[in-house]
Short mmCIF file of C-alpha atoms in Angstrom, two decimals:
data_model
loop_
_atom_site.label_atom_id
_atom_site.label_comp_id
_atom_site.label_asym_id
_atom_site.label_seq_id
_atom_site.Cartn_x
_atom_site.Cartn_y
_atom_site.Cartn_z
CA MET B 218 6.63 -9.90 -39.74
CA LYS B 219 5.83 -5.89 -39.77
CA LEU B 220 5.34 -5.98 -43.46
CA TRP B 221 2.40 -8.92 -42.70
CA LEU B 222 1.04 -6.82 -39.90
CA THR B 223 0.84 -3.88 -42.64
CA ALA B 224 -0.28 -5.20 -45.54
CA THR B 225 -3.23 -6.50 -42.83
CA PHE B 226 -4.25 -3.20 -42.06
CA PHE B 227 -3.78 -2.21 -45.56
CA VAL B 228 -7.49 -1.44 -45.87
CA ILE B 229 -7.95 0.79 -43.86
CA PHE B 230 -5.54 3.51 -45.96
CA ALA B 231 -5.96 5.87 -48.39
CA GLN B 232 -5.02 4.99 -51.53
CA CYS B 233 -5.37 8.20 -54.51
CA THR B 234 -5.78 7.23 -58.61
CA ALA B 235 -4.87 10.29 -60.41
CA ASN B 236 -4.73 9.77 -64.10
CA GLY B 237 -2.96 6.64 -63.51
CA ALA B 238 -0.52 7.90 -60.90
CA ASN B 239 -1.01 6.19 -56.82
CA ILE B 240 -0.44 8.30 -54.53
CA THR B 241 0.04 7.12 -51.16
CA ASN B 242 -1.11 8.51 -47.96
CA ASN B 243 1.82 10.07 -46.30
CA THR B 244 1.34 13.22 -44.97
CA HIS B 245 -0.83 15.36 -43.56
CA VAL B 246 -2.16 16.66 -46.16
CA VAL B 247 -0.79 15.97 -50.18
CA ARG B 248 -2.11 18.43 -53.17
CA ALA B 249 -1.10 16.04 -56.27
CA ASP B 250 -1.78 18.42 -58.72
CA LYS B 251 -1.53 16.97 -63.03
CA ASN B 252 -3.08 17.74 -66.12
CA GLY B 253 -4.61 20.70 -63.71
CA GLU B 254 -6.84 18.25 -61.63
CA THR B 255 -6.45 18.20 -57.25
CA VAL B 256 -6.56 15.18 -55.28
CA VAL B 257 -7.10 15.97 -52.09
CA CYS B 258 -4.97 12.46 -50.32
CA ASN B 259 -4.88 13.17 -47.05
CA GLN B 260 -8.51 11.72 -45.96
CA TYR B 261 -9.45 7.43 -46.06
CA ILE B 262 -11.58 7.11 -48.20
CA GLY B 263 -15.02 7.37 -46.81
CA GLN B 264 -13.99 9.14 -44.01
CA GLY B 265 -14.25 12.91 -42.20
CA ALA B 266 -10.67 14.35 -41.44
CA GLU B 267 -11.39 14.28 -37.78
CA THR B 268 -11.61 10.20 -38.26
CA SER B 269 -8.52 10.54 -41.32
CA GLU B 270 -6.57 11.95 -37.94
CA ALA B 271 -7.47 9.27 -34.90
CA ILE B 272 -6.71 5.79 -37.41
CA LYS B 273 -3.20 8.20 -38.11
CA ASN B 274 -2.42 8.43 -34.64
CA LEU B 275 -3.75 4.66 -34.55
CA ASP B 276 -1.23 3.65 -36.96
CA GLU B 277 0.79 5.87 -35.70
CA LYS B 278 0.72 3.89 -32.70
CA LEU B 279 0.65 0.62 -34.52
CA SER B 280 4.12 0.90 -35.26
CA LYS B 281 5.96 1.83 -32.70
CA LYS B 282 4.11 -0.98 -30.67
CA LEU B 283 5.25 -3.77 -33.90
CA ASP B 284 9.03 -2.09 -33.86
CA GLN B 285 9.05 -2.45 -29.94
CA LEU B 286 7.32 -6.18 -30.95
CA ILE B 287 9.97 -7.49 -33.15
CA LYS B 288 12.87 -6.00 -30.46
CA LEU B 289 11.66 -9.08 -28.18
CA LEU B 290 11.19 -11.63 -30.41
CA GLN B 291 14.70 -11.15 -32.14
CA PRO B 292 17.65 -13.37 -29.86
CA SER B 293 20.03 -11.36 -28.24
CA PRO B 294 23.16 -10.72 -29.45
CA THR B 295 26.12 -12.84 -28.38
CA PRO B 296 29.82 -11.99 -26.48
CA ALA B 297 32.15 -10.96 -29.47
CA ASN B 298 34.79 -12.87 -27.14
CA PRO B 299 32.39 -15.20 -24.48
CA THR B 300 35.65 -16.52 -22.20
CA PRO B 301 34.27 -20.10 -20.96
CA ALA B 302 34.65 -21.27 -17.92
CA THR B 303 38.07 -23.88 -17.89
CA THR B 304 36.53 -25.81 -14.41
CA CYS B 305 33.88 -26.46 -11.94
CA LYS B 306 35.70 -24.21 -9.62
CA GLU B 307 35.33 -21.50 -11.72
CA ILE B 308 31.41 -21.81 -13.20
CA TYR B 309 31.40 -22.28 -8.95
CA ASP B 310 32.77 -18.54 -9.19
CA LYS B 311 30.90 -17.22 -12.51
CA LYS B 312 27.86 -19.40 -13.15
CA PHE B 313 29.70 -20.31 -16.63
CA TYR B 314 28.93 -23.33 -17.95
CA ILE B 315 30.96 -25.86 -19.43
CA PRO B 316 29.86 -30.48 -20.54
CA ILE B 317 31.32 -32.63 -17.24
CA TYR B 318 30.43 -33.02 -14.40
CA CYS B 319 30.74 -30.95 -11.15
CA HIS B 320 30.16 -31.44 -7.97
CA MET B 321 29.02 -27.97 -6.30
CA THR B 322 28.90 -29.18 -2.19
CA LYS B 323 29.87 -31.24 0.59
CA HIS B 324 27.44 -33.96 -0.12
CA MET B 325 29.99 -37.34 0.20
CA LEU B 326 32.87 -34.81 0.39
CA ASP B 327 32.98 -33.51 2.93
CA THR B 328 36.89 -33.66 3.89
CA CYS B 329 37.47 -32.39 1.06
CA GLY B 330 35.24 -29.30 0.90
CA GLY B 331 32.66 -27.51 -2.26
CA GLY B 332 33.38 -25.06 -4.43
CA GLY B 333 33.43 -26.81 -7.10
CA TRP B 334 35.54 -29.56 -8.12
CA THR B 335 36.04 -30.90 -11.35
CA LEU B 336 35.77 -34.61 -12.20
CA VAL B 337 38.67 -36.48 -13.23
CA MET B 338 38.70 -40.30 -13.02
CA LYS B 339 36.09 -42.84 -11.56
CA ILE B 340 38.13 -46.34 -10.83
CA ASP B 341 36.98 -49.52 -9.51
CA GLY B 342 39.90 -52.19 -8.31
CA SER B 343 37.96 -54.78 -8.72
CA LYS B 344 38.41 -54.27 -13.37
CA LYS B 345 41.43 -53.51 -14.39
CA THR B 346 41.00 -50.50 -16.85
CA PHE B 347 42.82 -49.07 -14.79
CA HIS B 348 45.60 -50.92 -13.54
CA TYR B 349 49.42 -49.58 -12.87
CA ASN B 350 50.32 -50.61 -16.28
CA SER B 351 47.72 -49.23 -17.73
CA ASN B 352 48.41 -46.64 -21.08
CA LEU B 353 45.57 -44.84 -19.45
CA TRP B 354 47.40 -43.15 -16.84
CA SER B 355 50.55 -42.05 -19.99
CA ASN B 356 47.75 -41.39 -23.10
CA THR B 357 45.55 -38.46 -23.56
CA VAL B 358 43.00 -40.58 -24.43
CA ASP B 359 39.03 -41.08 -23.09
CA PHE B 360 37.82 -43.94 -21.54
CA ASN B 361 33.46 -43.35 -21.37
CA LEU B 362 32.85 -40.25 -21.62
CA PRO B 363 28.98 -40.92 -20.82
CA GLY B 364 30.36 -42.18 -16.61
CA GLY B 365 31.85 -38.55 -16.87
CA LYS B 366 27.43 -37.47 -16.39
CA THR B 367 26.60 -39.74 -14.11
CA GLY B 368 28.38 -38.35 -10.61
CA LEU B 369 29.66 -40.59 -7.79
CA ASP B 370 28.77 -43.59 -8.69
CA THR B 371 30.46 -47.02 -9.89
CA ARG B 372 30.80 -45.92 -13.33
CA GLU B 373 34.56 -46.32 -14.53
CA THR B 374 35.81 -42.94 -16.78
CA LYS B 375 38.36 -40.93 -17.47
CA LEU B 376 37.68 -37.72 -18.69
CA PRO B 377 40.18 -35.00 -20.83
CA THR B 378 40.22 -32.57 -17.59
CA TYR B 379 42.81 -35.56 -16.76
CA TRP B 380 44.90 -33.68 -19.16
CA ASN B 381 43.58 -30.43 -19.69
CA THR B 382 42.74 -28.97 -16.87
CA PRO B 383 44.82 -27.16 -14.20
CA PHE B 384 44.30 -26.94 -9.77
CA ASN B 385 45.86 -26.25 -7.02
CA LYS B 386 43.56 -28.98 -4.67
CA ILE B 387 42.68 -32.77 -5.09
CA CYS B 388 40.02 -34.72 -3.70
CA LEU B 389 40.42 -37.86 -3.78
CA GLY B 390 37.10 -40.54 -2.36
CA MET B 391 36.78 -43.53 -1.91
CA ARG B 392 33.77 -45.86 -1.98
CA VAL B 393 34.13 -49.59 0.22
CA GLY B 394 30.38 -50.86 0.70
CA HIS B 395 28.43 -48.73 2.17
CA GLN B 396 31.33 -46.47 2.91
CA PHE B 397 32.16 -43.50 1.20
CA SER B 398 35.64 -41.54 2.46
CA SER B 399 37.48 -38.92 1.30
CA VAL B 400 40.28 -36.82 1.90
CA VAL B 401 42.18 -33.45 -0.18
CA ILE B 402 45.72 -32.48 -1.71
CA ASN B 403 47.40 -28.99 -1.69
CA TYR B 404 48.99 -29.59 -4.68
CA GLN B 405 49.33 -27.02 -8.33
CA ALA B 406 50.04 -28.65 -11.67
CA ARG B 407 48.74 -27.95 -14.56
CA SER B 408 47.08 -31.22 -14.72
CA LEU B 409 47.39 -35.14 -13.04
CA TYR B 410 48.03 -36.27 -16.87
CA SER B 411 51.41 -33.64 -15.95
CA LEU B 412 51.73 -35.33 -12.45
CA ILE B 413 52.07 -39.17 -13.65
CA ALA B 414 52.13 -39.26 -16.66
CA ASP B 415 55.99 -39.51 -17.04
CA GLY B 416 56.30 -41.84 -14.61
CA LYS B 417 58.38 -40.31 -12.45
CA TYR B 418 57.85 -39.75 -8.86
CA ARG B 419 56.24 -37.02 -6.20
CA ALA B 420 56.19 -36.49 -3.26
CA THR B 421 52.77 -35.73 -1.34
CA SER B 422 53.04 -35.50 2.70
CA LEU B 423 49.08 -36.81 4.03
CA GLY B 424 50.11 -39.17 6.29
CA ARG B 425 49.41 -43.17 6.95
CA ASN B 426 47.03 -41.83 9.16
CA THR B 427 45.07 -39.44 6.18
CA TRP B 428 45.45 -42.37 3.68
CA LYS B 429 44.35 -44.84 5.82
CA LYS B 430 40.94 -42.94 6.72
CA LEU B 431 40.31 -43.75 2.89
CA ILE B 432 39.60 -47.23 3.41
CA GLY B 433 38.32 -47.48 6.92
CA SER B 434 38.03 -49.47 10.45
CA ARG B 435 40.11 -52.61 7.76
CA ALA B 436 43.01 -50.20 6.11
CA SER B 437 45.56 -52.53 8.05
CA LEU B 438 49.42 -51.70 6.69
CA GLN B 439 53.07 -52.58 7.22
CA PRO B 440 54.84 -50.01 9.78
CA ASN B 441 58.36 -48.64 7.30
CA CYS B 442 58.75 -46.50 4.28
CA ASN B 443 55.43 -45.42 3.57
CA LYS B 444 56.76 -44.35 0.55
CA GLU B 445 53.62 -42.00 -0.55
CA GLY B 446 53.02 -39.59 -3.57
CA PHE B 447 52.48 -40.10 -7.40
CA ASN B 448 54.50 -43.30 -9.34
CA VAL B 449 54.72 -44.89 -6.14
CA LEU B 450 57.28 -47.81 -7.59
CA SER B 451 58.70 -49.58 -5.05
CA SER B 452 59.96 -52.76 -7.82
CA SER B 453 57.52 -54.57 -11.12
CA ARG B 454 56.86 -57.22 -8.93
CA HIS B 455 55.61 -55.53 -5.39
CA SER B 456 53.23 -53.14 -4.08
CA LYS B 457 52.56 -49.87 -6.83
CA ALA B 458 50.87 -47.04 -6.42
CA ARG B 459 50.12 -44.09 -9.67
CA ILE B 460 48.66 -42.37 -6.33
CA GLY B 461 48.86 -43.60 -3.01
CA ILE B 462 51.00 -44.58 -0.02
CA TYR B 463 53.21 -48.34 0.46
CA SER B 464 54.50 -49.60 3.16
CA ASN B 465 57.16 -52.50 4.41
CA ARG B 466 57.53 -55.58 6.96
CA GLU B 467 61.27 -54.08 6.09
CA ASN B 468 63.06 -51.05 6.88
CA ASP B 469 63.54 -49.98 3.32
CA CYS B 470 61.13 -49.43 0.23
CA ASN B 471 62.35 -52.35 -1.76
CA SER B 472 59.67 -55.58 -1.45
CA CYS B 473 57.03 -53.17 -0.09
CA ASP B 474 53.40 -55.75 0.82
CA SER B 475 51.04 -53.46 1.48
CA ARG B 476 49.33 -50.27 -0.12
CA ILE B 477 46.56 -48.02 -0.02
CA GLY B 478 45.76 -46.16 -3.67
CA PHE B 479 44.71 -45.41 -7.11
CA GLY B 480 45.96 -46.96 -9.76
CA THR B 481 47.75 -50.31 -7.85
CA GLY B 482 49.02 -53.32 -8.96
CA GLY B 483 52.25 -54.94 -7.67
CA TYR B 484 51.91 -58.31 -4.61
CA PRO B 485 50.28 -59.27 -2.85
CA ASN B 486 46.97 -58.75 -4.92
CA ASP B 487 48.07 -58.02 -9.10
CA SER B 488 44.10 -57.34 -9.06
CA ASN B 489 43.39 -54.65 -7.07
CA THR B 490 43.85 -51.14 -8.88
CA CYS B 491 42.09 -49.00 -6.57
CA GLY B 492 41.88 -49.27 -1.99
CA ASN B 493 44.01 -51.13 0.32
CA GLU B 494 46.05 -55.19 0.24
CA ALA B 495 48.25 -55.36 2.99
CA ASP B 496 50.06 -59.72 3.21
CA LYS B 497 53.20 -60.36 5.78
CA ASP B 498 53.94 -60.67 8.69
CA GLY B 499 54.25 -56.60 10.83
CA THR B 500 50.85 -55.28 8.85
CA ASP B 501 48.39 -53.25 12.02
CA ASN B 502 45.23 -54.51 11.18
CA GLY B 503 46.01 -57.90 9.78
CA ASP B 504 46.15 -59.13 6.12
CA GLN B 505 43.26 -57.55 3.96
CA SER B 506 42.70 -57.31 0.64
CA ILE B 507 40.49 -55.05 -0.01
CA LYS B 508 38.79 -53.14 -3.37
CA ALA B 509 37.30 -50.67 -3.25
CA MET B 510 35.16 -47.43 -5.92
CA GLY B 511 37.54 -45.10 -5.77
CA TYR B 512 37.17 -41.29 -7.26
CA ILE B 513 39.40 -38.54 -8.20
CA LEU B 514 38.35 -34.42 -8.27
CA VAL B 515 40.28 -31.45 -8.88
CA GLN B 516 40.16 -27.93 -7.96
#
């Protein structure tokens, strides 16, 4: 670019020829002596010394301006070792970028709080995609990645954040009709995958009333057992949940007929994979079969 602009102004420069040798005006005064012939090349053709000096000063100023322009047009250097963000919490704190959905405010997740939440999964309780027995809980295969960019809507998704994002807190949200509720679990782990994939039970301590808040006024559970956490399983036939709570009429956890959770299955309604199921005598709010849209985020 600089060469092109220099060429444009070439007509104002003096060029001297002495016996076939070209001498370009580069100094204040240059005398070329060849075969007894002296040629002065500090002037521009047809101009006096004062005009030549003015043009020379203009040339120097233009050259400096061109250098400045070239620097402005050049891209800024990329840091040698950039440190990308790995979670929405880092984005919130450091203003970095990662190509996943981040929930940055308390809107809809007021109980969980703000500060940057990283989406992990969205589960439609009316579909079998994330049933308790689905391989999606035990593998590192994503599901419907585009659904991870559309916010807290009804499109199911499982993102790589399921297995590659460490956290200190989990935000669980459920949408039942037009009602949206959330709860937060304080739990530190390398990833959600590390808590669930091996099928081992890991306890939480929210309490049955907190779990019921996810469903709202229609929530129903039986009075006993109230086992909660990750991989909650009473038997292959009865209620179970990858994340949640189940309860029983009897004073044991062997035949639970009610549950609230994510990645659920079993009696009394094996097709409900996220929400609330309650059957048999002893429920605190009658029989219920409520399929919810579930959201799992971490921070």
